[in-house]
CSV table of C-alpha atoms and ligand atoms in Angstrom, one decimal:
chain,number,residue,atom,x,y,z
A,810,MET,CA,0.0,0.0,0.0
A,811,LYS,CA,1.3,3.5,-0.8
A,812,GLU,CA,1.7,5.7,2.2
A,813,THR,CA,-1.0,8.1,1.0
A,814,GLU,CA,-3.6,5.3,0.8
A,815,THR,CA,-3.9,4.7,4.5
A,816,LYS,CA,-7.5,4.9,5.5
A,817,VAL,CA,-9.1,4.9,9.0
A,818,LEU,CA,-12.9,4.8,9.2
A,819,ASN,CA,-12.9,5.5,5.5
A,820,ILE,CA,-11.0,8.7,6.0
A,821,GLU,CA,-7.9,9.1,4.0
A,822,ILE,CA,-5.0,9.8,6.3
A,823,SER,CA,-2.3,12.0,4.8
A,824,HIS,CA,1.4,11.6,5.9
A,825,PRO,CA,0.6,8.7,8.3
A,826,GLN,CA,4.3,8.1,8.9
A,827,ARG,CA,5.0,11.8,9.8
A,828,ILE,CA,7.1,11.9,13.0
A,829,ILE,CA,5.4,13.6,15.9
A,830,ASP,CA,7.8,12.8,18.7
A,831,ARG,CA,10.7,10.4,18.4
A,832,ASP,CA,9.2,7.1,17.3
A,833,ILE,CA,5.6,8.3,17.6
A,834,LYS,CA,4.0,9.0,14.3
A,835,LYS,CA,0.8,10.7,13.1
A,836,ILE,CA,-0.8,7.3,12.5
A,837,ASP,CA,-0.2,6.3,16.1
A,838,ILE,CA,-2.1,9.4,17.2
A,839,ILE,CA,-5.0,8.5,15.0
A,840,LYS,CA,-5.0,4.9,16.1
A,841,TYR,CA,-5.0,6.1,19.7
A,842,TYR,CA,-8.1,8.2,19.2
A,843,GLU,CA,-9.8,5.4,17.2
A,844,LEU,CA,-9.4,3.1,20.2
A,845,ILE,CA,-10.2,5.6,22.9
A,846,GLU,CA,-13.3,7.0,21.1
A,847,PRO,CA,-15.9,5.3,23.4
A,848,PHE,CA,-14.2,6.8,26.4
A,849,ILE,CA,-13.5,10.3,25.1
A,850,LEU,CA,-16.5,11.0,22.9
A,851,PRO,CA,-19.1,11.5,25.8
A,852,PHE,CA,-16.9,14.3,27.0
A,853,LEU,CA,-16.7,16.0,23.6
A,854,ASN,CA,-19.9,15.5,21.8
A,855,ASN,CA,-22.2,17.7,23.8
A,856,ARG,CA,-20.1,20.9,24.0
A,857,PRO,CA,-17.8,23.1,21.9
A,858,ILE,CA,-14.2,22.2,21.8
A,859,SER,CA,-10.9,23.8,20.9
A,860,GLU,CA,-7.8,22.0,19.8
A,861,ILE,CA,-4.0,22.0,19.7
A,862,ARG,CA,-2.8,21.0,16.3
A,863,CYS,CA,0.6,20.1,15.2
A,864,HIS,CA,1.8,19.8,11.6
A,865,ASN,CA,5.5,19.4,12.0
A,866,GLY,CA,6.6,17.9,15.3
A,867,LEU,CA,5.9,19.1,18.8
A,868,LYS,CA,7.8,22.4,18.4
A,869,ASP,CA,5.3,23.6,15.9
A,870,THR,CA,1.9,23.6,17.5
A,871,PHE,CA,-1.0,26.0,17.4
A,872,PHE,CA,-4.3,26.5,19.2
A,873,LYS,CA,-7.4,26.4,17.2
A,874,LYS,CA,-10.7,27.7,18.5
A,875,HIS,CA,-12.8,28.2,15.3
A,876,HIS,CA,-13.4,26.5,12.0
A,877,ASN,CA,-11.2,28.0,9.3
A,878,ASN,CA,-12.1,31.6,8.3
A,879,SER,CA,-15.2,31.7,10.6
A,880,ASP,CA,-16.3,32.5,14.1
A,881,GLU,CA,-18.0,29.1,14.4
A,882,LEU,CA,-16.8,27.0,17.4
A,883,ILE,CA,-15.7,23.5,16.7
A,884,TYR,CA,-17.8,20.4,17.5
A,885,VAL,CA,-17.0,16.8,17.4
A,886,LYS,CA,-20.2,14.8,17.2
A,887,ASP,CA,-19.1,11.3,16.4
A,888,LYS,CA,-16.2,8.9,15.7
A,889,GLN,CA,-15.8,10.1,12.1
A,890,SER,CA,-15.5,13.8,13.1
A,891,LEU,CA,-13.0,12.8,15.8
A,892,ILE,CA,-10.7,11.0,13.4
A,893,LEU,CA,-11.2,13.8,10.8
A,894,GLU,CA,-9.9,16.4,13.3
A,895,CYS,CA,-6.8,14.1,13.9
A,896,GLN,CA,-6.3,13.7,10.2
A,897,ASN,CA,-6.2,17.6,10.1
A,898,GLY,CA,-3.4,17.5,12.8
A,899,THR,CA,-5.2,17.7,16.1
A,900,ILE,CA,-3.4,16.2,19.1
A,901,GLU,CA,-5.2,17.9,22.1
A,902,PHE,CA,-8.9,18.3,22.6
A,903,HIS,CA,-10.0,21.0,25.0
A,904,THR,CA,-13.6,21.4,26.1
A,905,TYR,CA,-15.7,24.3,27.2
A,906,GLY,CA,-17.7,23.8,30.5
A,907,TYR,CA,-21.1,24.2,29.0
A,908,ASN,CA,-23.7,22.1,27.2
A,909,LYS,CA,-24.1,23.1,23.6
A,910,LYS,CA,-27.9,22.9,23.7
A,911,SER,CA,-28.7,24.8,26.9
A,912,HIS,CA,-25.5,26.9,27.1
A,913,LYS,CA,-25.6,26.2,30.8
A,914,PRO,CA,-22.5,25.2,32.6
A,915,ASP,CA,-22.4,21.5,33.6
A,916,ILE,CA,-18.7,20.7,34.2
A,917,MET,CA,-16.7,22.5,36.8
A,918,VAL,CA,-12.9,22.2,36.9
A,919,PHE,CA,-10.3,23.1,39.4
A,920,ASP,CA,-6.9,23.2,37.8
A,921,LEU,CA,-4.2,22.8,40.4
A,922,ASP,CA,-1.0,24.4,39.1
A,923,PRO,CA,1.9,23.7,41.5
A,924,ASP,CA,5.0,25.8,41.7
A,925,ASP,CA,7.9,23.8,40.1
A,926,LYS,CA,9.6,23.6,43.5
A,927,LEU,CA,6.7,21.8,45.2
A,928,SER,CA,7.2,18.1,45.9
A,929,LEU,CA,4.7,15.7,44.4
A,930,LYS,CA,3.7,14.7,48.0
A,931,LYS,CA,2.6,18.3,48.7
A,932,VAL,CA,0.8,18.6,45.4
A,933,ARG,CA,-1.2,15.4,46.2
A,934,GLN,CA,-2.0,16.8,49.7
A,935,GLY,CA,-3.2,19.9,47.9
A,936,VAL,CA,-5.5,17.8,45.7
A,937,LEU,CA,-6.9,15.8,48.7
A,938,ASN,CA,-7.6,19.0,50.7
A,939,LEU,CA,-9.8,20.1,47.8
A,940,LYS,CA,-11.7,16.8,47.9
A,941,ILE,CA,-12.2,17.2,51.6
A,942,ILE,CA,-13.9,20.6,51.0
A,943,LEU,CA,-16.0,19.3,48.1
A,944,ASP,CA,-17.1,16.2,50.2
A,945,LYS,CA,-18.2,18.6,53.0
A,946,LEU,CA,-20.3,20.4,50.4
A,947,ASN,CA,-21.8,17.1,49.4
A,948,LEU,CA,-20.3,17.3,45.9
A,949,LYS,CA,-19.0,14.3,44.1
A,950,SER,CA,-15.8,15.1,42.3
A,951,PHE,CA,-13.5,13.2,39.9
A,952,LEU,CA,-9.8,13.3,39.5
A,953,LYS,CA,-7.6,13.3,36.5
A,954,THR,CA,-4.0,13.8,35.7
A,955,SER,CA,-3.3,16.9,33.6
A,956,GLY,CA,-0.7,15.1,31.5
A,957,GLY,CA,1.5,18.0,32.4
A,958,LYS,CA,2.5,19.2,35.8
A,959,GLY,CA,-0.7,19.0,37.9
A,960,TYR,CA,-4.0,17.4,38.5
A,961,HIS,CA,-7.5,18.5,37.6
A,962,VAL,CA,-10.5,18.0,39.9
A,963,VAL,CA,-13.7,17.9,37.9
A,964,ILE,CA,-17.3,18.2,39.2
A,965,PRO,CA,-20.3,17.2,37.0
A,966,PHE,CA,-23.5,19.2,37.4
A,967,PHE,CA,-26.9,18.0,36.2
A,968,LYS,CA,-28.4,21.4,36.7
A,969,VAL,CA,-26.9,24.9,37.2
A,970,ILE,CA,-29.0,28.0,37.2
A,971,ASN,CA,-26.6,30.3,35.4
A,972,TYR,CA,-22.9,31.1,34.8
A,973,LYS,CA,-22.8,33.8,37.5
A,974,LYS,CA,-23.8,31.3,40.1
A,975,PHE,CA,-21.3,28.8,38.7
A,976,GLU,CA,-18.3,31.2,38.6
A,977,THR,CA,-19.1,32.7,42.0
A,978,PHE,CA,-19.3,29.2,43.6
A,979,ALA,CA,-15.9,28.1,42.0
A,980,LYS,CA,-14.3,31.3,43.2
A,981,LYS,CA,-15.7,30.9,46.8
A,982,VAL,CA,-14.3,27.4,47.0
A,983,ALA,CA,-10.8,28.6,45.8
A,984,LEU,CA,-10.8,31.5,48.3
A,985,LEU,CA,-11.8,29.1,51.1
A,986,MET,CA,-8.9,26.8,50.2
A,987,GLU,CA,-6.5,29.8,50.2
A,988,LYS,CA,-7.9,31.0,53.5
A,989,THR,CA,-7.8,27.6,55.2
A,990,TRP,CA,-4.3,26.6,53.9
A,991,PRO,CA,-2.5,29.9,53.2
A,992,ASN,CA,0.9,28.3,52.9
A,993,LEU,CA,-0.3,25.8,50.3
A,994,TYR,CA,-2.6,27.7,48.0
A,995,THR,CA,-2.8,30.9,46.1
A,996,THR,CA,-5.6,32.3,44.0
A,997,ASN,CA,-3.2,34.8,42.5
A,998,ILE,CA,-2.5,33.9,38.8
A,999,LYS,CA,0.9,35.6,38.8
A,1000,LYS,CA,3.8,33.2,38.7
A,1001,ASP,CA,5.8,34.9,41.5
A,1002,ALA,CA,2.9,34.6,43.9
A,1003,ARG,CA,3.2,30.8,43.5
A,1004,ASN,CA,6.5,30.5,45.4
A,1005,GLY,CA,6.2,27.1,47.0
A,1006,LYS,CA,2.4,27.0,46.6
A,1007,ILE,CA,-0.3,25.7,44.3
A,1008,PHE,CA,-2.2,28.1,42.1
A,1009,ILE,CA,-5.8,27.0,42.3
A,1010,ASP,CA,-7.2,28.0,39.0
A,1011,TYR,CA,-10.9,28.6,39.4
A,1012,LEU,CA,-10.9,30.8,36.3
A,1013,ARG,CA,-11.3,27.7,34.1
A,1014,ASN,CA,-15.0,28.1,35.0
A,1015,LYS,CA,-15.6,31.2,32.9
A,1016,LYS,CA,-17.8,30.6,29.9
A,1017,SER,CA,-14.9,31.4,27.5
A,1018,ALA,CA,-12.4,29.1,29.2
A,1019,THR,CA,-11.5,25.6,28.3
A,1020,CYS,CA,-9.7,22.6,29.9
A,1021,ILE,CA,-8.0,19.6,28.4
A,1022,ALA,CA,-10.6,16.8,27.9
A,1023,PRO,CA,-10.3,13.5,29.9
A,1024,TYR,CA,-8.4,11.0,27.7
A,1025,SER,CA,-6.9,13.7,25.4
A,1026,LEU,CA,-3.3,13.4,24.5
A,1027,ARG,CA,-1.0,16.3,25.2
A,1028,ALA,CA,1.3,17.7,22.6
A,1029,ARG,CA,4.3,17.3,24.8
A,1030,GLU,CA,7.2,15.0,25.0
A,1031,LYS,CA,6.2,11.3,25.0
A,1032,LEU,CA,2.5,12.2,24.3
A,1033,PRO,CA,1.1,12.0,27.9
A,1034,ILE,CA,-2.6,11.7,28.5
A,1035,SER,CA,-4.9,13.7,30.8
A,1036,PHE,CA,-6.1,10.5,32.4
A,1037,PRO,CA,-9.0,9.8,34.7
A,1038,ILE,CA,-8.0,8.1,37.9
A,1039,ALA,CA,-9.7,6.9,41.0
A,1040,TRP,CA,-9.2,9.0,44.1
A,1041,GLU,CA,-7.6,6.0,45.9
A,1042,ASP,CA,-5.0,5.8,43.1
A,1043,LEU,CA,-3.7,9.4,43.5
A,1044,THR,CA,-0.4,8.3,44.9
A,1045,LYS,CA,0.1,5.8,42.0
A,1046,PHE,CA,-0.1,8.3,39.2
A,1047,SER,CA,2.2,11.2,38.7
A,1048,PRO,CA,0.7,13.9,36.4
A,1049,ASN,CA,2.3,12.7,33.2
A,1050,LYS,CA,2.5,9.0,34.0
A,1051,VAL,CA,0.0,7.8,31.5
A,1052,ASN,CA,0.9,8.2,27.9
A,1053,ILE,CA,0.3,7.0,24.4
A,1054,LYS,CA,2.5,3.9,24.9
A,1055,ASN,CA,1.4,2.7,28.3
A,1056,PHE,CA,-2.3,3.7,28.6
A,1057,LYS,CA,-3.8,0.3,27.8
A,1058,LYS,CA,-2.8,-1.2,31.1
A,1059,TYR,CA,-4.6,1.6,33.0
A,1060,LEU,CA,-7.8,1.6,31.1
A,1061,TYR,CA,-9.3,-1.2,33.2
A,1062,ASN,CA,-10.1,1.0,36.1
A,1063,ASN,CA,-12.7,3.1,34.4
A,1064,ALA,CA,-12.6,5.4,37.4
A,1065,TRP,CA,-15.1,7.8,36.0
A,1066,ASN,CA,-17.8,5.3,35.3
A,1067,GLU,CA,-20.4,7.3,37.3
A,1068,PHE,CA,-19.5,10.7,35.9
A,1069,PHE,CA,-22.6,11.2,33.8
A,1070,LYS,CA,-24.9,9.6,36.3
A,1071,VAL,CA,-24.3,12.1,39.1
A,1072,LYS,CA,-27.3,14.4,39.6
A,1073,GLN,CA,-25.9,17.5,41.4
A,1074,GLU,CA,-27.4,20.9,41.2
A,1075,LEU,CA,-26.3,24.5,41.8
A,1076,ILE,CA,-29.5,26.5,42.0
B,1235,ATP,P1,-0.4,21.5,33.5
B,1235,ATP,O1,-0.6,20.5,34.5
B,1235,ATP,O2,0.9,21.5,32.9
B,1235,ATP,O3,-0.7,22.9,34.1
B,1235,ATP,P2,-2.8,22.1,32.0
B,1235,ATP,O4,-3.7,21.5,31.0
B,1235,ATP,O5,-3.6,22.3,33.3
B,1235,ATP,O6,-1.5,21.3,32.3
B,1235,ATP,P3,-2.6,25.0,32.0
B,1235,ATP,O7,-1.5,25.8,31.4
B,1235,ATP,O8,-2.7,25.0,33.5
B,1235,ATP,O9,-2.4,23.5,31.5
B,1235,ATP,O10,-4.0,25.4,31.4
B,1235,ATP,C1,-5.2,24.9,31.9
B,1235,ATP,C2,-6.2,24.9,30.7
B,1235,ATP,O11,-6.3,26.2,30.2
B,1235,ATP,C3,-5.7,24.0,29.5
B,1235,ATP,O12,-6.0,22.7,29.7
B,1235,ATP,C4,-6.3,24.7,28.3
B,1235,ATP,O13,-7.6,24.2,28.0
B,1235,ATP,C5,-6.5,26.1,28.7
B,1235,ATP,N1,-5.3,26.9,28.1
B,1235,ATP,C6,-4.1,27.0,28.5
B,1235,ATP,N2,-3.3,27.7,27.7
B,1235,ATP,C7,-4.2,28.2,26.7
B,1235,ATP,C8,-4.1,29.1,25.6
B,1235,ATP,N3,-2.9,29.6,25.3
B,1235,ATP,N4,-5.2,29.4,24.9
B,1235,ATP,C9,-6.3,28.8,25.3
B,1235,ATP,N5,-6.5,28.0,26.3
B,1235,ATP,C10,-5.5,27.7,27.0
B,1236,MN,MN1,-2.8,23.3,34.9
C-alpha cells in the first residue's frame, strides 16, 4: 500500500508516517483516538471544543478555536469527526464547560498548578484537601492527571441555574482553600505569587475558558494523556505518567464510570 492510501474509518490519512515525537507517528495518534473513542466521545460530543494542532513535530503547534475563516466554534459529534480532526493535525482536545444545547455550565474544573519547586507529595496533599472541602459540600468530584505538571478536579452538574452562580461558587471554593491553607494555595494567577504554593485556577469556569478533555493526548514529549484516575490511586499516578504507549494497562479502572450519572445541582 502506498503511504497516501492509509484509511481509517474510510477517512484518507495523509502523511501517516510523519514523525510527531521520536518514534511516535501521526498514524499512532489516529489509532489512539480510534481506540479511545468510546471513552473520550461522551466528553466531547455535547459541548464546543478547541484544539491544539501540530503539523510538524511538537515544536510547531497552534491553538485552534474556530473553523477555518469563521467565528464558528468546533464540535466533534461522532467517531468520524474525531478522526477527521486528527487527520487535520489535532493532538489535544480541550472542552468548554457548558452544554451546547442549553448553554448552561455543567462541568466545573479546578486546575491545580503547582510551583515547580513543590514536591509531588505536597501537590497530592493539595488535591486531597480540595476533595475534603467538596465532600463537605456534598459534591461528588472526579480526579484526572493533567498530562503535564498537575491534576484536575472535575465536578459534573446536572443542573446549574446560570454562569454567574457557577463562577461565583468556584471562586468561593478557591478562596476558602486559600484562607484555610494559606501556605499551600494561592488564587493569584501571577507566577511569582506561587512561590512554594499551588495556584488553584478557578478561572477555568468562565464561559470562555477551556480545559483539556479527559483521555486527550497532550502535545508534549512522550505524548502524555490527561487520564481519569480513582481518588484512591492518586499516589500511584504522577501527572504525566499515563501516555500513548502505556495507557492500555490503566484503562481497566474506568474510574469515571459514574461521571454522567451524578445528579448534582447549583440552584
Ligand atoms: P499543566 O498540568 O501542565 O498545568 P494544564 O492542561 O492544566 O497542564 P494549564 O496551562 O494550567 O495547562 O492550562 C489549563 C487549561 O487552560 C488548559 O488545559 C487549556 O484548556 C487552557 N489553556 C491553556 N493555555 C491556553 C491558551 N494559550 N489558549 C487557550 N486556552 C489555554
Ligand atoms: Mn494546569
